[in-house]
Amino acid sequence: MNKLRKIFTISVMVLTVVVMSGALMAPNANASAQAGDLIKMDGISAVYYLGDDGKRYVFPNEATYMSWYSDFSGVVTIPASELQSYPIGGNVVMRAGVKLVKITTDPTVYAVGPDGMLHSIVSEANAIDLYGADWASMVVDVPDAFFTNYEVGSPLTVGEYPAGQLLKMEGSNDVYYFDGTDYRMFASEAAFLANNFSFDDVVTTDMSFTASGATISGFEAELFDPAQSGTTGGGDISAGTGLSVALSAATPAASTIPSGATAVPFTKFNVTASNDGEIIIDALDVKREGVGASSEISKLYIYEGDTRIGNGRTINSSTQVATFSNLNYTVPAGMTKTLTVVADIAAGDQVGNHKLGVVNASAIDASGATVSGSFPMFGNTMSLSSTDVGGVDIEGSNSYTVKTGKNNVKIGRFTVYVNNTEDGLVKSLRFYNSGRKILSNLELYRGGDMVATGTQDGDYFTFTLDNPILIEKGQSSVFTLQGDIVDARNNDIAYLYIRYSTDVEVEGQTYGYNLLPTLSINSGTSTIIDEISSTNTVQKQTITAEAGQVTLSYNGPVATNVAKNSSDVVLVDFSITAGSDVEVENTSLIIYDEDGSNDDDISNLELVCDGTIMAEWANFTEASAGTTVSDTSVWSISANDTMNCQVRVDIENTKDENDYVKASIDVDNW
């Protein structure tokens, strides 16, 4: 791709505004729960009902919870390991006789019977006759995604109450439970309250009836079972149209993490597609909470198993959210996949506490499908330590000239050096091929021994060592790459390099976390492995794009005044048009700040094209003479397409009044 030849600049001035913030502490975990308990784990707000079958049942929303309980005073906080030992049994349904329900897309109103059995109330006249003129205040909307947890039964006949209804006759204080056949009287107020009923749910009726069936004199399990095991209610969590989300039992326990640790799993959650079709997750917002700066986490990633989904993202210091866009991740129909939120911890004295998760259903873009689950959904709180993990250096940049069609030729050589902090166990390495796709059948060697075969996934080659190699602290080991050259034209060039620190899995043997890698930089592309030139000459060739292949047009805005604490302030608005398919492999901007001495008054710089974040910098150095920032996230522009882009930044409250901020597109370094 040829150089873009013009730099555009715009300035903004700032005024004043004020914000406030606060924090909430969580209780300590207690010991083991018993069947019938309400349970949760420390650091996560989701509450479950523990059934007699040893499974935990999910309350899909607060309205459902409050139909069974009047408050949260009985919730027992248990250790994460214990909570994870109880598999999810399904969703809790609305308690019988307490509310009327409907879904937002259908006006039909139902009375709820035991086990989630629904009965249409037939007409407004019948509703008034049964529940009074204020009957509409009893109606609760059930989200469409949870409606399949219920079963629609026969409509109510005129003057008929559903089983589970609490009743008393006008002029009498006696309260009855209608079980569908008998009107069972409560022997006392204590017996009524023992079954967790509320007098607010008792319907006064003008109909007459006679007490029948056994008197209720105390707690009876058949009257109170949120799990409703083996019935139509509490259906499997994967049922229904859309995507169900639940915290995985394998979510890592709370622990202390040393600074500089990479690829640290924070949160695991299960995503289940409904049986009627696959679900595509387009985007996901991950929220950070806890006492600590967002900059203590240098990068976040989403993984399925050992496979990274999309690019790494930084956490916005204002919203505390990392947005993963263009994921295009498919969950097959009726299947459950486990996604992991993985973090790199910044090096240095990091001592904050952090937890990561998904705040609500709208944080997941599932291509219009309904997203359901017990939100917010956070993993455990991780404490950071000022103790640093050891480091590992990946060194080596070499050039090779090879002929097309040759097999098992040497295409790379590099050294893995482990510093003096702790021994390192080399477990896997992942390389990105950013040039021509002329490589296949790659193998990793140490000396004369092949130690791993490359698995190709799109533009990546992953080498997983079945027998990991131990490198003692202060020592190094040399590795080579061999492979086949296929479908190459004269002067084609391929580049192999490591893009992210999570692509290096060298486990420290003292603290048990992946060592912090230092990647050698080559021409701004973080190239650490060799450039492979498939030519018939002895010189490496460089492909240069034709002039005019990429056109950049300035759209604005004009200089303007903005307030302090303003988010997403547009510094440059421009368009990019490509004459042919191109990949942008390095993005560079220059930021100018009149007050170059204050490095904390602008943050969350990002390049956004067609609504998608292409590059971002949560924190960066500011200087009046200009600061250059670069990002190696790869994104593409299709032939003859035009992308509308903006350079945006947040203005902090510490910005001096009447200062300016401006940005330039550093096109020579794209």
mmCIF file of N, CA and C in Angstrom, residues 427-536:
data_model
loop_
_atom_site.group_PDB
_atom_site.id
_atom_site.type_symbol
_atom_site.label_atom_id
_atom_site.label_comp_id
_atom_site.label_asym_id
_atom_site.label_seq_id
_atom_site.Cartn_x
_atom_site.Cartn_y
_atom_site.Cartn_z
ATOM 1 N N LYS A 427 5.575 -23.513 25.910
ATOM 2 C CA LYS A 427 4.433 -24.389 25.660
ATOM 3 C C LYS A 427 3.826 -24.185 24.274
ATOM 4 N N SER A 428 3.766 -22.938 23.795
ATOM 5 C CA SER A 428 3.223 -22.702 22.459
ATOM 6 C C SER A 428 3.653 -21.334 21.950
ATOM 7 N N LEU A 429 3.663 -21.201 20.625
ATOM 8 C CA LEU A 429 3.988 -19.949 19.952
ATOM 9 C C LEU A 429 3.029 -19.792 18.779
ATOM 10 N N ARG A 430 2.628 -18.549 18.510
ATOM 11 C CA ARG A 430 1.661 -18.282 17.442
ATOM 12 C C ARG A 430 2.191 -17.153 16.568
ATOM 13 N N PHE A 431 2.225 -17.383 15.236
ATOM 14 C CA PHE A 431 2.785 -16.407 14.309
ATOM 15 C C PHE A 431 1.728 -15.953 13.304
ATOM 16 N N TYR A 432 1.817 -14.677 12.969
ATOM 17 C CA TYR A 432 0.904 -14.077 11.997
ATOM 18 C C TYR A 432 1.629 -13.901 10.672
ATOM 19 N N ASN A 433 0.974 -14.317 9.578
ATOM 20 C CA ASN A 433 1.525 -14.155 8.235
ATOM 21 C C ASN A 433 0.842 -12.947 7.588
ATOM 22 N N SER A 434 1.556 -11.807 7.548
ATOM 23 C CA SER A 434 0.939 -10.570 7.074
ATOM 24 C C SER A 434 1.195 -10.299 5.603
ATOM 25 N N GLY A 435 2.077 -11.061 4.984
ATOM 26 C CA GLY A 435 2.371 -10.815 3.576
ATOM 27 C C GLY A 435 1.593 -11.763 2.674
ATOM 28 N N ARG A 436 2.202 -12.167 1.573
ATOM 29 C CA ARG A 436 1.560 -13.105 0.658
ATOM 30 C C ARG A 436 1.337 -14.455 1.341
ATOM 31 N N LYS A 437 0.253 -15.122 1.005
ATOM 32 C CA LYS A 437 -0.092 -16.396 1.635
ATOM 33 C C LYS A 437 0.543 -17.539 0.846
ATOM 34 N N ILE A 438 1.863 -17.643 0.959
ATOM 35 C CA ILE A 438 2.613 -18.613 0.159
ATOM 36 C C ILE A 438 3.227 -19.710 1.019
ATOM 37 N N LEU A 439 2.881 -19.741 2.323
ATOM 38 C CA LEU A 439 3.507 -20.689 3.244
ATOM 39 C C LEU A 439 2.520 -21.783 3.641
ATOM 40 N N SER A 440 3.023 -22.999 3.783
ATOM 41 C CA SER A 440 2.182 -24.100 4.273
ATOM 42 C C SER A 440 3.069 -25.154 4.919
ATOM 43 N N ASN A 441 2.421 -26.042 5.662
ATOM 44 C CA ASN A 441 3.109 -27.189 6.290
ATOM 45 C C ASN A 441 4.317 -26.741 7.113
ATOM 46 N N LEU A 442 4.113 -25.758 7.986
ATOM 47 C CA LEU A 442 5.216 -25.251 8.799
ATOM 48 C C LEU A 442 5.510 -26.193 9.959
ATOM 49 N N GLU A 443 6.814 -26.293 10.287
ATOM 50 C CA GLU A 443 7.265 -27.118 11.404
ATOM 51 C C GLU A 443 8.267 -26.324 12.232
ATOM 52 N N LEU A 444 8.241 -26.560 13.553
ATOM 53 C CA LEU A 444 9.136 -25.871 14.487
ATOM 54 C C LEU A 444 10.199 -26.857 14.964
ATOM 55 N N TYR A 445 11.466 -26.432 14.884
ATOM 56 C CA TYR A 445 12.588 -27.287 15.255
ATOM 57 C C TYR A 445 13.400 -26.642 16.366
ATOM 58 N N ARG A 446 13.957 -27.503 17.219
ATOM 59 C CA ARG A 446 14.981 -27.094 18.174
ATOM 60 C C ARG A 446 16.191 -27.996 17.919
ATOM 61 N N GLY A 447 17.248 -27.375 17.395
ATOM 62 C CA GLY A 447 18.355 -28.197 16.922
ATOM 63 C C GLY A 447 17.869 -29.042 15.762
ATOM 64 N N GLY A 448 18.134 -30.323 15.776
ATOM 65 C CA GLY A 448 17.673 -31.206 14.713
ATOM 66 C C GLY A 448 16.362 -31.881 15.007
ATOM 67 N N ASP A 449 15.717 -31.550 16.141
ATOM 68 C CA ASP A 449 14.482 -32.216 16.549
ATOM 69 C C ASP A 449 13.257 -31.357 16.233
ATOM 70 N N MET A 450 12.280 -31.944 15.547
ATOM 71 C CA MET A 450 11.021 -31.249 15.343
ATOM 72 C C MET A 450 10.218 -31.305 16.648
ATOM 73 N N VAL A 451 9.820 -30.142 17.160
ATOM 74 C CA VAL A 451 9.140 -30.089 18.458
ATOM 75 C C VAL A 451 7.653 -29.760 18.328
ATOM 76 N N ALA A 452 7.215 -29.272 17.148
ATOM 77 C CA ALA A 452 5.793 -28.968 16.968
ATOM 78 C C ALA A 452 5.490 -28.787 15.489
ATOM 79 N N THR A 453 4.272 -29.172 15.117
ATOM 80 C CA THR A 453 3.765 -28.950 13.764
ATOM 81 C C THR A 453 2.794 -27.784 13.789
ATOM 82 N N GLY A 454 2.935 -26.879 12.830
ATOM 83 C CA GLY A 454 2.087 -25.695 12.808
ATOM 84 C C GLY A 454 0.657 -26.021 12.395
ATOM 85 N N THR A 455 -0.289 -25.521 13.163
ATOM 86 C CA THR A 455 -1.708 -25.617 12.810
ATOM 87 C C THR A 455 -2.135 -24.290 12.214
ATOM 88 N N GLN A 456 -2.634 -24.311 10.981
ATOM 89 C CA GLN A 456 -2.979 -23.067 10.293
ATOM 90 C C GLN A 456 -4.437 -22.727 10.518
ATOM 91 N N ASP A 457 -4.678 -21.482 10.935
ATOM 92 C CA ASP A 457 -6.019 -20.949 11.136
ATOM 93 C C ASP A 457 -6.060 -19.571 10.493
ATOM 94 N N GLY A 458 -6.528 -19.526 9.239
ATOM 95 C CA GLY A 458 -6.526 -18.259 8.521
ATOM 96 C C GLY A 458 -5.104 -17.769 8.298
ATOM 97 N N ASP A 459 -4.796 -16.590 8.831
ATOM 98 C CA ASP A 459 -3.473 -15.993 8.654
ATOM 99 C C ASP A 459 -2.497 -16.410 9.753
ATOM 100 N N TYR A 460 -2.892 -17.302 10.648
ATOM 101 C CA TYR A 460 -2.059 -17.659 11.797
ATOM 102 C C TYR A 460 -1.539 -19.091 11.688
ATOM 103 N N PHE A 461 -0.331 -19.269 12.232
ATOM 104 C CA PHE A 461 0.251 -20.593 12.421
ATOM 105 C C PHE A 461 0.527 -20.760 13.915
ATOM 106 N N THR A 462 -0.072 -21.784 14.527
ATOM 107 C CA THR A 462 0.098 -22.037 15.955
ATOM 108 C C THR A 462 0.917 -23.308 16.151
ATOM 109 N N PHE A 463 1.941 -23.207 17.005
ATOM 110 C CA PHE A 463 2.785 -24.353 17.325
ATOM 111 C C PHE A 463 2.597 -24.688 18.802
ATOM 112 N N THR A 464 1.987 -25.831 19.073
ATOM 113 C CA THR A 464 1.771 -26.290 20.442
ATOM 114 C C THR A 464 2.712 -27.458 20.710
ATOM 115 N N LEU A 465 3.558 -27.314 21.718
ATOM 116 C CA LEU A 465 4.565 -28.334 22.016
ATOM 117 C C LEU A 465 3.953 -29.427 22.888
ATOM 118 N N ASP A 466 3.863 -30.633 22.370
ATOM 119 C CA ASP A 466 3.351 -31.750 23.169
ATOM 120 C C ASP A 466 4.250 -32.010 24.375
ATOM 121 N N ASN A 467 5.551 -31.792 24.193
ATOM 122 C CA ASN A 467 6.514 -31.913 25.286
ATOM 123 C C ASN A 467 7.169 -30.553 25.484
ATOM 124 N N PRO A 468 6.579 -29.692 26.344
ATOM 125 C CA PRO A 468 7.122 -28.344 26.539
ATOM 126 C C PRO A 468 8.608 -28.367 26.905
ATOM 127 N N ILE A 469 9.297 -27.324 26.484
ATOM 128 C CA ILE A 469 10.749 -27.245 26.666
ATOM 129 C C ILE A 469 11.066 -26.284 27.803
ATOM 130 N N LEU A 470 11.816 -26.747 28.792
ATOM 131 C CA LEU A 470 12.221 -25.926 29.930
ATOM 132 C C LEU A 470 13.489 -25.153 29.587
ATOM 133 N N ILE A 471 13.425 -23.834 29.792
ATOM 134 C CA ILE A 471 14.609 -22.983 29.655
ATOM 135 C C ILE A 471 14.876 -22.366 31.023
ATOM 136 N N GLU A 472 16.014 -22.672 31.599
ATOM 137 C CA GLU A 472 16.340 -22.152 32.928
ATOM 138 C C GLU A 472 16.577 -20.658 32.866
ATOM 139 N N LYS A 473 16.299 -19.979 33.991
ATOM 140 C CA LYS A 473 16.450 -18.530 34.025
ATOM 141 C C LYS A 473 17.881 -18.136 33.675
ATOM 142 N N GLY A 474 17.974 -17.092 32.872
ATOM 143 C CA GLY A 474 19.273 -16.619 32.417
ATOM 144 C C GLY A 474 19.805 -17.371 31.213
ATOM 145 N N GLN A 475 19.022 -18.359 30.693
ATOM 146 C CA GLN A 475 19.473 -19.164 29.569
ATOM 147 C C GLN A 475 18.586 -18.907 28.349
ATOM 148 N N SER A 476 19.000 -19.440 27.207
ATOM 149 C CA SER A 476 18.248 -19.249 25.972
ATOM 150 C C SER A 476 18.247 -20.523 25.164
ATOM 151 N N SER A 477 17.376 -20.558 24.164
ATOM 152 C CA SER A 477 17.301 -21.701 23.260
ATOM 153 C C SER A 477 16.973 -21.190 21.866
ATOM 154 N N VAL A 478 17.582 -21.790 20.845
ATOM 155 C CA VAL A 478 17.402 -21.375 19.457
ATOM 156 C C VAL A 478 16.402 -22.307 18.772
ATOM 157 N N PHE A 479 15.455 -21.708 18.038
ATOM 158 C CA PHE A 479 14.449 -22.453 17.298
ATOM 159 C C PHE A 479 14.515 -22.062 15.818
ATOM 160 N N THR A 480 14.152 -22.978 14.955
ATOM 161 C CA THR A 480 14.071 -22.683 13.530
ATOM 162 C C THR A 480 12.714 -23.121 12.996
ATOM 163 N N LEU A 481 12.336 -22.497 11.879
ATOM 164 C CA LEU A 481 11.089 -22.824 11.200
ATOM 165 C C LEU A 481 11.403 -23.363 9.815
ATOM 166 N N GLN A 482 10.684 -24.390 9.410
ATOM 167 C CA GLN A 482 10.786 -24.928 8.067
ATOM 168 C C GLN A 482 9.380 -25.094 7.507
ATOM 169 N N GLY A 483 9.272 -24.975 6.179
ATOM 170 C CA GLY A 483 7.963 -25.098 5.560
ATOM 171 C C GLY A 483 8.038 -25.196 4.063
ATOM 172 N N ASP A 484 6.852 -25.282 3.440
ATOM 173 C CA ASP A 484 6.737 -25.384 1.990
ATOM 174 C C ASP A 484 6.367 -24.023 1.406
ATOM 175 N N ILE A 485 6.859 -23.740 0.190
ATOM 176 C CA ILE A 485 6.552 -22.502 -0.526
ATOM 177 C C ILE A 485 5.606 -22.865 -1.665
ATOM 178 N N VAL A 486 4.384 -22.330 -1.631
ATOM 179 C CA VAL A 486 3.355 -22.733 -2.594
ATOM 180 C C VAL A 486 2.750 -21.510 -3.273
ATOM 181 N N ASP A 487 2.350 -21.676 -4.506
ATOM 182 C CA ASP A 487 1.602 -20.656 -5.266
ATOM 183 C C ASP A 487 2.261 -19.285 -5.213
ATOM 184 N N ALA A 488 3.592 -19.251 -5.248
ATOM 185 C CA ALA A 488 4.295 -17.975 -5.156
ATOM 186 C C ALA A 488 4.636 -17.441 -6.536
ATOM 187 N N ARG A 489 4.531 -16.125 -6.684
ATOM 188 C CA ARG A 489 4.958 -15.453 -7.896
ATOM 189 C C ARG A 489 6.298 -14.778 -7.642
ATOM 190 N N ASN A 490 6.954 -14.393 -8.697
ATOM 191 C CA ASN A 490 8.230 -13.719 -8.544
ATOM 192 C C ASN A 490 8.065 -12.456 -7.696
ATOM 193 N N ASN A 491 8.937 -12.278 -6.728
ATOM 194 C CA ASN A 491 8.987 -11.109 -5.840
ATOM 195 C C ASN A 491 7.899 -11.104 -4.764
ATOM 196 N N ASP A 492 7.140 -12.166 -4.623
ATOM 197 C CA ASP A 492 6.209 -12.235 -3.492
ATOM 198 C C ASP A 492 6.991 -12.236 -2.182
ATOM 199 N N ILE A 493 6.429 -11.621 -1.163
ATOM 200 C CA ILE A 493 7.072 -11.561 0.154
ATOM 201 C C ILE A 493 6.062 -11.986 1.221
ATOM 202 N N ALA A 494 6.506 -12.829 2.123
ATOM 203 C CA ALA A 494 5.690 -13.198 3.282
ATOM 204 C C ALA A 494 6.406 -12.753 4.545
ATOM 205 N N TYR A 495 5.648 -12.301 5.541
ATOM 206 C CA TYR A 495 6.213 -11.874 6.823
ATOM 207 C C TYR A 495 5.599 -12.713 7.939
ATOM 208 N N LEU A 496 6.431 -13.239 8.782
ATOM 209 C CA LEU A 496 5.953 -13.953 9.967
ATOM 210 C C LEU A 496 6.356 -13.162 11.200
ATOM 211 N N TYR A 497 5.387 -12.862 12.062
ATOM 212 C CA TYR A 497 5.740 -12.189 13.309
ATOM 213 C C TYR A 497 4.670 -12.435 14.364
ATOM 214 N N ILE A 498 5.022 -12.145 15.594
ATOM 215 C CA ILE A 498 4.095 -12.297 16.715
ATOM 216 C C ILE A 498 3.411 -10.962 16.958
ATOM 217 N N ARG A 499 2.076 -10.968 16.975
ATOM 218 C CA ARG A 499 1.325 -9.716 17.098
ATOM 219 C C ARG A 499 1.025 -9.354 18.544
ATOM 220 N N TYR A 500 0.718 -10.352 19.392
ATOM 221 C CA TYR A 500 0.282 -10.078 20.753
ATOM 222 C C TYR A 500 1.106 -10.891 21.744
ATOM 223 N N SER A 501 1.210 -10.359 22.947
ATOM 224 C CA SER A 501 1.964 -11.070 23.978
ATOM 225 C C SER A 501 1.311 -12.410 24.315
ATOM 226 N N THR A 502 -0.015 -12.517 24.129
ATOM 227 C CA THR A 502 -0.683 -13.787 24.409
ATOM 228 C C THR A 502 -0.317 -14.862 23.402
ATOM 229 N N ASP A 503 0.340 -14.484 22.297
ATOM 230 C CA ASP A 503 0.775 -15.466 21.310
ATOM 231 C C ASP A 503 2.049 -16.183 21.748
ATOM 232 N N VAL A 504 2.621 -15.743 22.866
ATOM 233 C CA VAL A 504 3.816 -16.381 23.426
ATOM 234 C C VAL A 504 3.418 -17.036 24.744
ATOM 235 N N GLU A 505 3.402 -18.357 24.797
ATOM 236 C CA GLU A 505 3.042 -19.062 26.028
ATOM 237 C C GLU A 505 4.291 -19.746 26.588
ATOM 238 N N VAL A 506 4.988 -18.960 27.424
ATOM 239 C CA VAL A 506 6.141 -19.485 28.154
ATOM 240 C C VAL A 506 5.797 -19.344 29.630
ATOM 241 N N GLU A 507 5.497 -20.451 30.275
ATOM 242 C CA GLU A 507 4.977 -20.432 31.640
ATOM 243 C C GLU A 507 6.105 -20.323 32.657
ATOM 244 N N GLY A 508 6.033 -19.313 33.516
ATOM 245 C CA GLY A 508 7.004 -19.167 34.594
ATOM 246 C C GLY A 508 6.836 -20.257 35.629
ATOM 247 N N GLN A 509 7.933 -20.812 36.092
ATOM 248 C CA GLN A 509 7.878 -21.953 36.996
ATOM 249 C C GLN A 509 7.883 -21.563 38.473
ATOM 250 N N THR A 510 7.967 -20.254 38.752
ATOM 251 C CA THR A 510 7.895 -19.788 40.141
ATOM 252 C C THR A 510 6.483 -19.351 40.503
ATOM 253 N N TYR A 511 5.865 -18.495 39.665
ATOM 254 C CA TYR A 511 4.552 -17.944 39.974
ATOM 255 C C TYR A 511 3.423 -18.622 39.195
ATOM 256 N N GLY A 512 3.780 -19.368 38.137
ATOM 257 C CA GLY A 512 2.772 -20.120 37.407
ATOM 258 C C GLY A 512 2.031 -19.351 36.339
ATOM 259 N N TYR A 513 2.476 -18.123 36.011
ATOM 260 C CA TYR A 513 1.849 -17.324 34.969
ATOM 261 C C TYR A 513 2.777 -17.208 33.765
ATOM 262 N N ASN A 514 2.200 -16.891 32.608
ATOM 263 C CA ASN A 514 3.014 -16.729 31.416
ATOM 264 C C ASN A 514 3.973 -15.557 31.572
ATOM 265 N N LEU A 515 5.217 -15.750 31.152
ATOM 266 C CA LEU A 515 6.225 -14.707 31.260
ATOM 267 C C LEU A 515 5.908 -13.555 30.313
ATOM 268 N N LEU A 516 6.315 -12.366 30.712
ATOM 269 C CA LEU A 516 6.068 -11.167 29.912
ATOM 270 C C LEU A 516 7.060 -11.120 28.757
ATOM 271 N N PRO A 517 6.578 -11.196 27.497
ATOM 272 C CA PRO A 517 7.515 -11.216 26.372
ATOM 273 C C PRO A 517 7.945 -9.820 25.941
ATOM 274 N N THR A 518 9.186 -9.730 25.512
ATOM 275 C CA THR A 518 9.687 -8.531 24.844
ATOM 276 C C THR A 518 9.894 -8.896 23.384
ATOM 277 N N LEU A 519 9.185 -8.191 22.498
ATOM 278 C CA LEU A 519 9.235 -8.516 21.080
ATOM 279 C C LEU A 519 10.128 -7.516 20.360
ATOM 280 N N SER A 520 11.083 -8.007 19.602
ATOM 281 C CA SER A 520 11.941 -7.127 18.818
ATOM 282 C C SER A 520 11.107 -6.419 17.765
ATOM 283 N N ILE A 521 11.386 -5.139 17.523
ATOM 284 C CA ILE A 521 10.626 -4.348 16.566
ATOM 285 C C ILE A 521 11.423 -4.221 15.280
ATOM 286 N N ASN A 522 10.750 -4.459 14.162
ATOM 287 C CA ASN A 522 11.403 -4.351 12.864
ATOM 288 C C ASN A 522 10.502 -3.552 11.932
ATOM 289 N N SER A 523 10.913 -2.320 11.630
ATOM 290 C CA SER A 523 10.200 -1.456 10.692
ATOM 291 C C SER A 523 8.746 -1.228 11.106
ATOM 292 N N GLY A 524 8.527 -1.124 12.410
ATOM 293 C CA GLY A 524 7.196 -0.792 12.902
ATOM 294 C C GLY A 524 6.186 -1.908 12.826
ATOM 295 N N THR A 525 6.601 -3.122 12.495
ATOM 296 C CA THR A 525 5.631 -4.205 12.350
ATOM 297 C C THR A 525 5.800 -5.293 13.399
ATOM 298 N N SER A 526 6.613 -5.063 14.418
ATOM 299 C CA SER A 526 6.860 -6.053 15.456
ATOM 300 C C SER A 526 7.353 -7.370 14.862
ATOM 301 N N THR A 527 8.076 -7.290 13.738
ATOM 302 C CA THR A 527 8.559 -8.507 13.091
ATOM 303 C C THR A 527 9.662 -9.131 13.916
ATOM 304 N N ILE A 528 9.483 -10.372 14.325
ATOM 305 C CA ILE A 528 10.540 -11.029 15.079
ATOM 306 C C ILE A 528 11.072 -12.244 14.335
ATOM 307 N N ILE A 529 10.312 -12.675 13.329
ATOM 308 C CA ILE A 529 10.756 -13.812 12.539
ATOM 309 C C ILE A 529 11.040 -13.313 11.129
ATOM 310 N N ASP A 530 11.542 -14.195 10.343
ATOM 311 C CA ASP A 530 12.192 -13.813 9.106
ATOM 312 C C ASP A 530 11.232 -13.384 8.010
ATOM 313 N N GLU A 531 11.734 -12.525 7.145
ATOM 314 C CA GLU A 531 11.019 -12.151 5.949
ATOM 315 C C GLU A 531 11.391 -13.159 4.860
ATOM 316 N N ILE A 532 10.396 -13.812 4.290
ATOM 317 C CA ILE A 532 10.662 -14.881 3.334
ATOM 318 C C ILE A 532 10.369 -14.365 1.936
ATOM 319 N N SER A 533 11.371 -14.294 1.084
ATOM 320 C CA SER A 533 11.195 -13.777 -0.256
ATOM 321 C C SER A 533 11.236 -14.921 -1.257
ATOM 322 N N SER A 534 10.126 -15.141 -1.935
ATOM 323 C CA SER A 534 10.089 -16.201 -2.941
ATOM 324 C C SER A 534 10.462 -15.599 -4.288
ATOM 325 N N THR A 535 11.733 -15.518 -4.565
ATOM 326 C CA THR A 535 12.207 -14.912 -5.804
ATOM 327 C C THR A 535 13.276 -15.795 -6.421
ATOM 328 N N ASN A 536 13.667 -15.432 -7.628
ATOM 329 C CA ASN A 536 14.764 -16.123 -8.292
ATOM 330 C C ASN A 536 16.050 -15.307 -8.206
#
